[in-house]
Coordinates of C-alpha atoms in Angstrom, one line a residue:
I1 CA 0.0 0.0 0.0
F2 CA 1.4 3.4 -1.0
M3 CA 0.9 6.5 1.0
S4 CA -0.4 9.4 -1.2
F5 CA 1.2 12.8 -1.0
F6 CA -0.5 15.8 -2.6
T7 CA 1.5 18.6 -4.2
Y8 CA 0.8 22.3 -3.6
F9 CA -0.3 22.7 -7.2
Y10 CA -2.8 19.8 -6.9
L11 CA -4.3 21.3 -3.8
E12 CA -4.5 24.8 -5.1
N13 CA -6.0 23.8 -8.5
R14 CA -8.4 21.3 -7.2
M15 CA -11.2 23.8 -6.8
Y16 CA -13.3 22.7 -9.8
F17 CA -17.0 22.5 -10.2
Q18 CA -18.6 19.5 -11.8
D19 CA -22.0 21.0 -11.4
Y20 CA -22.5 22.0 -15.1
F21 CA -24.7 19.0 -15.7
K22 CA -26.9 20.0 -12.8
Y23 CA -27.2 23.6 -14.0
I24 CA -28.1 22.5 -17.4
A25 CA -30.8 20.1 -16.0
I26 CA -32.2 22.9 -13.8
F27 CA -32.4 25.4 -16.6
T28 CA -33.8 22.8 -19.0
S29 CA -36.5 21.9 -16.4
L30 CA -37.3 25.6 -15.9
G31 CA -37.8 26.0 -19.7
A32 CA -39.9 22.9 -19.9
L33 CA -42.0 24.1 -16.9
L34 CA -42.6 27.5 -18.5
L35 CA -43.6 25.8 -21.8
V36 CA -45.9 23.3 -20.2
T37 CA -47.4 25.9 -17.9
S38 CA -48.2 28.2 -20.9
L39 CA -49.7 25.3 -22.8
Y40 CA -51.8 24.5 -19.7
L41 CA -53.0 28.1 -19.5
R42 CA -53.9 28.0 -23.2
H43 CA -55.7 24.6 -23.0
R44 CA -57.3 24.5 -19.6
L45 CA -59.4 21.5 -20.3
E46 CA -56.4 19.2 -21.0
T47 CA -55.1 18.1 -17.6
K48 CA -52.0 16.5 -19.0
Y49 CA -50.3 19.9 -19.2
R50 CA -51.1 20.6 -15.6
D51 CA -49.7 17.2 -14.6
L52 CA -46.5 17.9 -16.6
S53 CA -46.2 21.3 -14.9
I54 CA -46.4 19.6 -11.5
I55 CA -43.8 17.0 -12.5
F56 CA -41.4 19.6 -13.8
L57 CA -41.9 21.7 -10.7
L58 CA -41.1 18.7 -8.4
L59 CA -38.0 18.0 -10.6
I60 CA -36.8 21.5 -10.2
I61 CA -37.2 21.4 -6.5
L62 CA -35.3 18.1 -6.3
L63 CA -32.5 19.4 -8.5
L64 CA -32.2 22.6 -6.4
G65 CA -32.1 20.5 -3.2
I66 CA -29.3 18.4 -4.6
Q67 CA -27.5 21.5 -5.9
Y68 CA -27.7 23.2 -2.5
N69 CA -26.3 20.1 -0.7
Q70 CA -23.4 20.0 -3.2
Y71 CA -22.8 23.7 -2.7
E72 CA -22.5 23.2 1.1
Q73 CA -20.0 20.4 0.5
N74 CA -18.0 22.6 -1.9
Q75 CA -17.9 25.3 0.7
V76 CA -16.4 22.9 3.3
Y77 CA -13.9 21.7 0.8
A78 CA -12.9 25.2 -0.2
N79 CA -12.4 26.2 3.5
D80 CA -10.2 23.1 4.1
T81 CA -8.2 23.6 0.9
S82 CA -7.7 27.3 1.7
R83 CA -6.4 26.4 5.2
I84 CA -3.9 23.9 3.9
V85 CA -2.7 26.1 1.1
T86 CA -2.1 28.9 3.7
F87 CA -0.1 26.4 5.8
L88 CA 2.0 25.4 2.8
N89 CA 2.6 29.0 2.0
S90 CA 3.8 29.5 5.6
V91 CA 6.2 26.6 5.4
K92 CA 7.5 27.7 2.0
T93 CA 8.3 31.1 3.3
S94 CA 9.8 30.1 6.7
Q95 CA 12.0 27.3 5.2
N96 CA 13.0 29.2 2.0
L97 CA 11.6 26.6 -0.3
Q98 CA 9.9 26.3 -3.7
F99 CA 6.4 24.9 -4.0
E100 CA 7.8 22.0 -5.9
D101 CA 9.6 20.9 -2.7
L102 CA 6.4 20.6 -0.7
R103 CA 4.0 17.6 -0.4
V104 CA 1.5 16.7 2.2
N105 CA -0.4 13.4 2.9
S106 CA -3.8 15.1 3.7
Q107 CA -6.1 17.4 1.7
K108 CA -7.1 19.2 4.9
I109 CA -5.2 20.4 7.9
T110 CA -5.0 17.7 10.6
N111 CA -2.8 17.3 13.6
G112 CA -0.2 14.6 12.9
M113 CA -0.3 14.9 9.1
I114 CA 3.0 14.2 7.3
L115 CA 4.8 16.9 5.3
N116 CA 7.4 15.9 2.7
I117 CA 10.1 18.6 2.1
K118 CA 12.5 17.4 -0.6
D119 CA 13.7 14.0 0.6
K120 CA 12.7 14.4 4.3
Y121 CA 9.5 13.7 6.1
Y122 CA 8.0 15.7 9.0
Q123 CA 5.1 15.1 11.3
V124 CA 3.1 18.4 11.7
N125 CA 1.7 19.2 15.1
F126 CA -0.5 22.2 15.5
N127 CA -1.7 24.2 18.5
N128 CA -5.4 24.1 19.5
D129 CA -6.5 26.7 17.0
F130 CA -4.2 25.8 14.2
T131 CA -2.4 29.1 14.2
A132 CA 1.1 27.7 15.0
Y133 CA 2.8 24.4 14.2
T134 CA 6.0 22.4 14.9
L135 CA 7.7 20.0 12.5
S136 CA 9.3 16.8 13.8
E137 CA 11.4 14.8 11.4
I138 CA 10.2 11.2 11.0
N139 CA 11.0 8.1 9.0
L140 CA 8.5 6.3 6.9
V141 CA 8.1 2.5 7.4
N142 CA 7.3 2.1 3.7
P143 CA 9.3 4.8 1.7
N144 CA 7.2 4.0 -1.5
I145 CA 4.9 6.9 -1.9
N146 CA 2.3 8.0 -4.5
I147 CA 2.7 11.6 -5.6
I148 CA -0.6 13.2 -6.8
D149 CA 0.3 16.3 -8.8
K150 CA -1.6 18.8 -10.9
E151 CA -1.7 16.3 -13.8
N152 CA -3.0 13.7 -11.4
K153 CA -0.1 11.4 -12.0

């Protein structure tokens, strides 16, 4: 089993949104709802248009609920990513390093995570509010690691 380490570039550029399909589905459903509602208003005796309007309205409500849930998850992820990128910036500055020299084994800040600086590994210990840290050099039991970079190699 390989331990995965994430580069600075991977963490910084991972803020993507795969929600385009949901947006397209929501706007298509809205368009269909408007069309079916106008057909219902034009032909009031045909209840199939009213039923289709209700179906599209329920579909829109469902899609908006799913989208809101995904939005909340993206906000949590963005906060976690922002905190770890800030931490890596701090390490880079204090140790006079390049971003290419830094890798971390977690996508969010956690006490005890492992930081890889060039060929050395450090355990990161934070204070209670994650505003200060100490680095303790460690040795890996299994030195085979999987590096996840911006190209996702």
